[in-house]
Short mmCIF file of C-alpha atoms and ligand atoms in Angstrom, two decimals:
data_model
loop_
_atom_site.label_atom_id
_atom_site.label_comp_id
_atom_site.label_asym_id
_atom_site.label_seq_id
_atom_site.Cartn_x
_atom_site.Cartn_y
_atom_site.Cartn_z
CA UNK K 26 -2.47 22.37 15.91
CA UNK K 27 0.38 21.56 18.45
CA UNK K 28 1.11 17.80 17.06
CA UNK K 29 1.74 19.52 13.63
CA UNK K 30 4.92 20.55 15.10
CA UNK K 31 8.16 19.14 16.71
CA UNK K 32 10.23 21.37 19.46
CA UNK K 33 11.79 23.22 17.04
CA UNK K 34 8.45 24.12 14.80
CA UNK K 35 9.37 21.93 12.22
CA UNK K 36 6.91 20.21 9.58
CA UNK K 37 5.90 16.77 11.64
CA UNK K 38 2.82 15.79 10.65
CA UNK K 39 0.92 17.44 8.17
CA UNK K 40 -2.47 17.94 9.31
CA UNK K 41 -4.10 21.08 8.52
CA UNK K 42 -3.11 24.80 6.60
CA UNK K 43 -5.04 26.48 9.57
CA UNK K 44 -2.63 28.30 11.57
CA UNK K 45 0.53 27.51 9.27
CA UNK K 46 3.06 30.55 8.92
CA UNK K 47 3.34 32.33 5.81
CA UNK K 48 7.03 31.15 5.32
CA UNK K 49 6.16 27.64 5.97
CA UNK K 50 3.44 27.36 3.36
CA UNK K 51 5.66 30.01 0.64
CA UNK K 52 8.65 27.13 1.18
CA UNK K 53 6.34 23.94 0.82
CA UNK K 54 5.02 25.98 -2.54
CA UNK K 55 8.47 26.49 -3.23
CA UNK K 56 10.04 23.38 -3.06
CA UNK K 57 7.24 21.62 -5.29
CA UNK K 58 7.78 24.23 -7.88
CA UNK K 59 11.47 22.85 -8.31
CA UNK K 60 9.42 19.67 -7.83
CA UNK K 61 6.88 20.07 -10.75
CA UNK K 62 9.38 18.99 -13.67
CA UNK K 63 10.14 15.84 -11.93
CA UNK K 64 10.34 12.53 -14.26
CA UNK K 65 8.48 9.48 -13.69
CA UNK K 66 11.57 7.47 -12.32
CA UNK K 67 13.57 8.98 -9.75
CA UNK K 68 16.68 10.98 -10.39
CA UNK K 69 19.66 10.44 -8.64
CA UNK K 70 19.63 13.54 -6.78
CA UNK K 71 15.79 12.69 -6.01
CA UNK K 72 16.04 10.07 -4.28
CA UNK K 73 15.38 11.68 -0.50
CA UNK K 74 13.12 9.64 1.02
CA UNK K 75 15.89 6.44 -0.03
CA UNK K 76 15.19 4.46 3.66
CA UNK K 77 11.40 5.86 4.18
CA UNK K 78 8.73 3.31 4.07
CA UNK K 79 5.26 5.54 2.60
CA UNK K 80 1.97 3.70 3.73
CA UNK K 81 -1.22 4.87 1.65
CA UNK K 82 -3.93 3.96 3.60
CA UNK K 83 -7.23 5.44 2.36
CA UNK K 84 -10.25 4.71 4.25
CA UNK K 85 -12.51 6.83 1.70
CA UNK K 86 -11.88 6.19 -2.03
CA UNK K 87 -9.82 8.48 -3.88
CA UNK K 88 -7.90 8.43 -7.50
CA UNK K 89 -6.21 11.69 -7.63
CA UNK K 90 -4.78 12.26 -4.43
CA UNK K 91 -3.87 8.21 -3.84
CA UNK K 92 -1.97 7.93 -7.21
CA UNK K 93 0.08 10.74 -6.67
CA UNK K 94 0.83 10.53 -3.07
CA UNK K 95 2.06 6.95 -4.34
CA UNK K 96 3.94 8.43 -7.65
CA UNK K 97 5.42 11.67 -5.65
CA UNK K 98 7.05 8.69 -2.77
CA UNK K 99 8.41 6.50 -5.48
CA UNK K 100 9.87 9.43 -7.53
CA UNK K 101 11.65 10.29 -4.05
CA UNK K 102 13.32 6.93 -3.93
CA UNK K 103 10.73 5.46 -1.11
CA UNK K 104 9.35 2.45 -0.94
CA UNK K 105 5.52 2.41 -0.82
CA UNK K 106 2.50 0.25 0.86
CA UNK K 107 -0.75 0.88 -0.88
CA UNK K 108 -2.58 -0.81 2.21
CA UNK K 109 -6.14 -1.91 1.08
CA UNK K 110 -8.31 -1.24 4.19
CA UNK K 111 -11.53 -2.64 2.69
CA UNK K 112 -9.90 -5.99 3.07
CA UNK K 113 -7.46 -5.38 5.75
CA UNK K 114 -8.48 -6.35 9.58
CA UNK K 115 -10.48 -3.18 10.21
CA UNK K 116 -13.61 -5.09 8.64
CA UNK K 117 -13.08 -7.56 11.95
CA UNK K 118 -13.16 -4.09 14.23
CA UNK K 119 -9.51 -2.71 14.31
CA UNK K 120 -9.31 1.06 14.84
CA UNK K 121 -7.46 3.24 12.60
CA UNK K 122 -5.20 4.05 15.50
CA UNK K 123 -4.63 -0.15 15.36
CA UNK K 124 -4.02 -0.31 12.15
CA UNK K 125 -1.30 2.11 12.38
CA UNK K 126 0.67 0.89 15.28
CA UNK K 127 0.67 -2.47 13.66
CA UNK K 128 2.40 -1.14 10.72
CA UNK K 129 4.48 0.90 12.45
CA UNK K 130 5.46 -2.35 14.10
CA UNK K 131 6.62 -3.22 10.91
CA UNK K 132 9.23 -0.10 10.50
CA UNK K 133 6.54 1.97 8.46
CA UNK K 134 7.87 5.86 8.78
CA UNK K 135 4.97 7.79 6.81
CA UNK K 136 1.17 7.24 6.85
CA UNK K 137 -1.08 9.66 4.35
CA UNK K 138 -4.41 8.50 5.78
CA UNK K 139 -7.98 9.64 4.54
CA UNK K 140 -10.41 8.97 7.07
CA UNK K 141 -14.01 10.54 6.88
CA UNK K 142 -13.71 10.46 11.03
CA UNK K 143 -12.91 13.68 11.72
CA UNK K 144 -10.35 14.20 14.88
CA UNK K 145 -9.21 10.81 13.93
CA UNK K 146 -5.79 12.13 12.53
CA UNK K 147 -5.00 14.32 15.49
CA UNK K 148 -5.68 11.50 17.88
CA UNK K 149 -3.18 9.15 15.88
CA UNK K 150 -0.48 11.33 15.73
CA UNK K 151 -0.65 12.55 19.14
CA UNK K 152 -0.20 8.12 20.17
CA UNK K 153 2.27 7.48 17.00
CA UNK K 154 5.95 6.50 17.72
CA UNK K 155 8.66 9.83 17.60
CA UNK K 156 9.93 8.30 13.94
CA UNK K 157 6.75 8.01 12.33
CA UNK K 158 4.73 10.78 10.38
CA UNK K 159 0.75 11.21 9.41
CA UNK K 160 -0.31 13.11 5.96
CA UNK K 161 -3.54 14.47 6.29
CA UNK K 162 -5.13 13.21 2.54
CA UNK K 163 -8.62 14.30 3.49
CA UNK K 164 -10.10 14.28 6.71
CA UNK K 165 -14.43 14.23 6.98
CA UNK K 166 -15.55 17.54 5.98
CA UNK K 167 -12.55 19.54 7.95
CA UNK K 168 -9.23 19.78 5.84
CA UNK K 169 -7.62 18.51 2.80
CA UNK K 170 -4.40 20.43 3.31
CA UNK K 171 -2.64 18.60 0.12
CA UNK K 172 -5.29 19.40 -1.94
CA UNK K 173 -5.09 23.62 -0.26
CA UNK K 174 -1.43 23.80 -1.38
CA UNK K 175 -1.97 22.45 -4.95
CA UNK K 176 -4.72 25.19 -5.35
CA UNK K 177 -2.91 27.39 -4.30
CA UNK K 178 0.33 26.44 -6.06
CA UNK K 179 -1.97 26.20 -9.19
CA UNK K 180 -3.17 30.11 -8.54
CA UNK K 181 -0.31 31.25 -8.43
CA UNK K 182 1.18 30.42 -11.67
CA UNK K 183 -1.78 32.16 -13.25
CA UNK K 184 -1.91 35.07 -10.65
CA UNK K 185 1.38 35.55 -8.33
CA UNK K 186 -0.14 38.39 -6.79
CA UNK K 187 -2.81 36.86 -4.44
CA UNK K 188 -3.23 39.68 -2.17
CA UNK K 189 -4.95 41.32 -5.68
CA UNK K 190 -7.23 38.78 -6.29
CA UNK K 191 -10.95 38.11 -5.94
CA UNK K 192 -11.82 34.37 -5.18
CA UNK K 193 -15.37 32.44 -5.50
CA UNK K 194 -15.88 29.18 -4.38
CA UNK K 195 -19.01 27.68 -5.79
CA UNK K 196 -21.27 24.77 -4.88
CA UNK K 197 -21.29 22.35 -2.24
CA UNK K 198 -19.24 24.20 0.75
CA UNK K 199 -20.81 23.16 3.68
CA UNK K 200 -19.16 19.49 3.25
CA UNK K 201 -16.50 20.24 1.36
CA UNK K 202 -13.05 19.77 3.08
CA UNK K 203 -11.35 21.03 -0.42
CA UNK K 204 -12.69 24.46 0.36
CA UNK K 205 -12.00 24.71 4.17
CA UNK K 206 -8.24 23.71 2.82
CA UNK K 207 -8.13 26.27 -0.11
CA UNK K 208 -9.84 29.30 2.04
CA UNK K 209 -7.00 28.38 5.17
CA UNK K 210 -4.16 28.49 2.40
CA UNK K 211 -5.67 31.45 0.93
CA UNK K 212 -5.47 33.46 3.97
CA UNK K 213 -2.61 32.60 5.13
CA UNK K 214 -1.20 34.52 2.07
CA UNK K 215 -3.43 37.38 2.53
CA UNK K 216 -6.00 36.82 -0.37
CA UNK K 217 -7.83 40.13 -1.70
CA UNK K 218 -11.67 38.93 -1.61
CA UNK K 219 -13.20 35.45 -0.66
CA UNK K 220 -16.61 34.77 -1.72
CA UNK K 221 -18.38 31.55 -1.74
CA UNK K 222 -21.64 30.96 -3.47
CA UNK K 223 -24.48 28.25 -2.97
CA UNK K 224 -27.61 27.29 -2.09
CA UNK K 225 -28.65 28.11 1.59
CA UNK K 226 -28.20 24.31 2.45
CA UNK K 227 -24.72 24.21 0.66
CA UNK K 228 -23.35 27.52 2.52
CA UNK K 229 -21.46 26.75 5.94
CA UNK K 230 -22.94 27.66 9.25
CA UNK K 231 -22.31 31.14 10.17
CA UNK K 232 -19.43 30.11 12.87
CA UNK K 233 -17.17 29.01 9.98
CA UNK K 234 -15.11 30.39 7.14
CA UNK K 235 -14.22 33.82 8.99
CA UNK K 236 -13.30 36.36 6.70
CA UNK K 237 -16.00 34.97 3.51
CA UNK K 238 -18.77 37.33 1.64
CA UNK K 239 -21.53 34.43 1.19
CA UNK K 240 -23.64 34.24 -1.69
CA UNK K 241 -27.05 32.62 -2.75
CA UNK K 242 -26.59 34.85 -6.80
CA UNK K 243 -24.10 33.19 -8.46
CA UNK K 244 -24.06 35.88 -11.06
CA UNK K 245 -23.35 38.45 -8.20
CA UNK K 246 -20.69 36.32 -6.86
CA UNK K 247 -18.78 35.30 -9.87
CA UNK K 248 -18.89 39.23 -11.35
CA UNK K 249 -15.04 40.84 -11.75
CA UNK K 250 -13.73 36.99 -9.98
CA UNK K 251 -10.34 36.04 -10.79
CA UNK K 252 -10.45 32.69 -10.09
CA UNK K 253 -13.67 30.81 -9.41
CA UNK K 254 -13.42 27.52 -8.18
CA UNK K 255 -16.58 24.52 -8.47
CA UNK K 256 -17.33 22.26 -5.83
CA UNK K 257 -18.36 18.29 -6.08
CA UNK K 258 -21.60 17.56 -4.33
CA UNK K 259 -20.71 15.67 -1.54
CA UNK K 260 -23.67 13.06 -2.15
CA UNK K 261 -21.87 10.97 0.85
CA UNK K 262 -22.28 13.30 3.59
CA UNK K 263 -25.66 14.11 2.63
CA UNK K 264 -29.01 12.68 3.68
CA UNK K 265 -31.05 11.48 1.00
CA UNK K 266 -33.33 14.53 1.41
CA UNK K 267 -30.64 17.63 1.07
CA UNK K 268 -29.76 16.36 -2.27
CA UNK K 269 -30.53 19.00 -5.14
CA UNK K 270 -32.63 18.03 -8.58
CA UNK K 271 -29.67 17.61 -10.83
CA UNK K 272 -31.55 20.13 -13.46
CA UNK K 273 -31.82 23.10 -11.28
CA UNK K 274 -28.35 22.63 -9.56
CA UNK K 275 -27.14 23.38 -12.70
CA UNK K 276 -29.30 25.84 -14.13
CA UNK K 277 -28.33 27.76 -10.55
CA UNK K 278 -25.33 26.83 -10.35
CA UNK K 279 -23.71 25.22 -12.84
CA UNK K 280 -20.08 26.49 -14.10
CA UNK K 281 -20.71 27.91 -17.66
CA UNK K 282 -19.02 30.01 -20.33
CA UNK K 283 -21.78 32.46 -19.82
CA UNK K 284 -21.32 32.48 -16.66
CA UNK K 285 -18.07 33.78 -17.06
CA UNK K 286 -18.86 36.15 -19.22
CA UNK K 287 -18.89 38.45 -15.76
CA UNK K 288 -15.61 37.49 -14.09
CA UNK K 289 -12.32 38.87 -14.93
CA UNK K 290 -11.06 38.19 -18.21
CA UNK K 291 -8.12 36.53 -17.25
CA UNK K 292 -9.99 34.24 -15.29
CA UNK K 293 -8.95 30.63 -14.36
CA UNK K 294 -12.07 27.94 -13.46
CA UNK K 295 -10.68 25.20 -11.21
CA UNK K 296 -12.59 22.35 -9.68
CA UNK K 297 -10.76 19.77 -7.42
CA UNK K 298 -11.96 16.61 -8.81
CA UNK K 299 -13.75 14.47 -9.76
CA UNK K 300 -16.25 16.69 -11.68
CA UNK K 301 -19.56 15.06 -12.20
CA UNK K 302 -19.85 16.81 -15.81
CA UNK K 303 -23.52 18.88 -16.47
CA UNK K 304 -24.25 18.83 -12.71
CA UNK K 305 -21.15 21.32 -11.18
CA UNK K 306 -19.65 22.48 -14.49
CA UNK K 307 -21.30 22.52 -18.32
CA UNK K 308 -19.02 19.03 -20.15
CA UNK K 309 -17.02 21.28 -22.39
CA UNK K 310 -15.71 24.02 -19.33
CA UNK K 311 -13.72 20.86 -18.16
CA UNK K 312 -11.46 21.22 -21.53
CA UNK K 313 -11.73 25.07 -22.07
CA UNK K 314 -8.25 26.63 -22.06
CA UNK K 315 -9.30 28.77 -19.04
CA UNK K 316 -10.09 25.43 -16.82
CA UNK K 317 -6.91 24.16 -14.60
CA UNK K 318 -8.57 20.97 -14.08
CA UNK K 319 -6.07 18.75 -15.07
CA UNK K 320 -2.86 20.96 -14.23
CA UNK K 321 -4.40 21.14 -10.41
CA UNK K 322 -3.56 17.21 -11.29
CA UNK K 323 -0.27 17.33 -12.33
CA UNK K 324 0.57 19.95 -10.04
CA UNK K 325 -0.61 17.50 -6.73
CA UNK K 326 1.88 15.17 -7.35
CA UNK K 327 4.67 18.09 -6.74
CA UNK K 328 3.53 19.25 -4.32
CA UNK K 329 3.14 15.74 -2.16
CA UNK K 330 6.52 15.54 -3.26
CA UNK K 331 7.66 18.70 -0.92
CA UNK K 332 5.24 17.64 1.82
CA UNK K 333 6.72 14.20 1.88
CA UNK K 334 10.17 15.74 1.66
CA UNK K 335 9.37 18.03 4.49
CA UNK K 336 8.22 15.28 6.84
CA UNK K 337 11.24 13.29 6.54
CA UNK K 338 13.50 15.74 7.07
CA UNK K 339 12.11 16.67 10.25
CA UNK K 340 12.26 12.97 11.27
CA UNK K 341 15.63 12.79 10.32
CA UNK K 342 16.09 15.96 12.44
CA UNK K 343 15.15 15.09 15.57
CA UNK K 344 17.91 12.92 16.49
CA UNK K 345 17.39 9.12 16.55
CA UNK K 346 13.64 9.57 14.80
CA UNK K 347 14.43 7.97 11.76
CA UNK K 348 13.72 3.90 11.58
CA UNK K 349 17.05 2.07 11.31
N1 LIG M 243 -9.49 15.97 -5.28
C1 LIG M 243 -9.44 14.75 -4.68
O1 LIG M 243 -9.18 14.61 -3.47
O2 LIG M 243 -9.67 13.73 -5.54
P1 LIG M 243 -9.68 12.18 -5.13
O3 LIG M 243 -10.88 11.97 -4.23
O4 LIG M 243 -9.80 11.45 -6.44
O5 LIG M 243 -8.41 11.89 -4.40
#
């Protein structure tokens, strides 16, 4: 994606993993490594985005991914907008495209939007002004490219080596951005085995997610994996009809500890959040010592923290970008 990109191939906008180089995505892991020990108020030698002006604007809900965009900008030293959009002036019919030039009127230098219009975040940054930035924070069903690197940065620590591993993605794929984000990051760093597991109507169409065994067995799928990863049913981008029974989601495909009695014993069980508890994963797996539930949590707000970095510094690059 071209608009990613300034002349010189530097970090502009960060809208999808897809196509990223190796060495881009290794430094972005990199930097929120040296990131992750971070305290709640910003160190002097922190402060990086001192001068940046973050605007959350989330047009879907979120928790996770809105709290720590907002934490990682104000442990950088940036002053931060949480923009409410269900009462802002897009209930009277301004775009999203609207909304952002208005604010970037108003000297704003960094939008993370999440938008369930998807093309909506290429279109904006393609029309945005040279000095401002757009963070993809979850785009329809397409990419959640914050969300990739923290899964990724979160495998890792457990397993280095990804080129040895065996990955299964289980659950509800087809509208899941979170896995179209983890399987680009994956890739990108030459993963050993993808799999993803569902029910027909929860497997993507059979243009998408190159490079995937698919599975119906979650037994089959989940056998010798070294990381297997559950899904939330997207309930929202469903009609009322595709929705499973509750009961027999689980009993087919719930997360369980006998379940995992066939993947690799040094397996790690990650789910992005939120987990709707019994349906996706059995209550307890949420708390078992092999779950990264809550470190894939603590681990997003590094990680912004490099992304938001990045962005700046590539406004601050390109001569004259920066708001003054
Ligand atoms: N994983 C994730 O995006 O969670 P939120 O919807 O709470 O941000």
């Amino acid at each position: 994606m071209n608009a990613q990109y300034d002349a010189e191939g530097n970090l502009r906008h960060l809208l999808t993993l897809q196509g990223m180089s190796a060495p881009m995505l290794q430094e972005l892991l990199a930097r929120a490594e040296q990131f992750a020990p971070a305290r709640s108020e910003p160190l002097p030698e922190y402060r990086l985005l001192a001068g940046a002006t973050v605007v959350n604007l989330m047009c879907e809900p979120s928790t996770r991914t809105r709290a720590s965009f907002e934490l990682a900008a104000r442990r950088l030293g940036a002053t931060v907008l949480e923009f409410d959009v269900s009462n802002s002036s897009q209930s009277k019919g301004e775009t999203l495209l609207d909304t952002v030039l208005t604010l970037e009127a108003m000297r704003c230098d960094i939008f993370v939007i999440r938008t369930g219009d998807t093309g909506a975040l290429a279109k904006v940054a393609e029309q945005v002004d040279p000095r401002v930035a757009i963070v993809n924070a979850g785009e329809g069903n397409v990419s959640h490219p914050t969300q990739g690197l923290l899964d990724l940065m979160t495998i890792r620590r457990h397993h280095p080596d990804v080129s040895a591993l065996t990955v299964t993605i289980v659950g509800d794929i087809r509208h899941s951005r979170v896995a179209r984000s983890a399987v680009d990051a994956l890739q990108v760093l030459g993963v050993g085995e993808l799999r993803l597991c569902g029910p027909h109507a929860m497997l993507p169409v059979p243009d998408q997610f190159a490079g995937c065994q698919r599975f119906t067995d979650i037994d089959e799928a989940v056998s010798g994996a070294h990381v297997v990863m559950g899904l939330r049913i997207q309930r929202e981008r469903m009609r009322s009809d595709e929705m499973p029974e509750a009961d027999e989601y689980f009993r087919d495909y719930g997360l369980t500890d006998a379940r995992l009695a066939h993947a690799a014993p040094n397996v790690i069980v990650m789910h992005p959040g939120p987990v709707n508890r019994g349906l996706e994963m059995a209550p307890e797996l949420v708390e078992d010592p092999r779950s990264t539930v809550r470190e894939q949590v603590a681990n997003g707000v590094a990680v912004r923290m490099a992304v938001l970095e990045r962005v700046w510094k590539t406004l601050r690059l390109d001569r004259g970008a920066v708001h003054v």
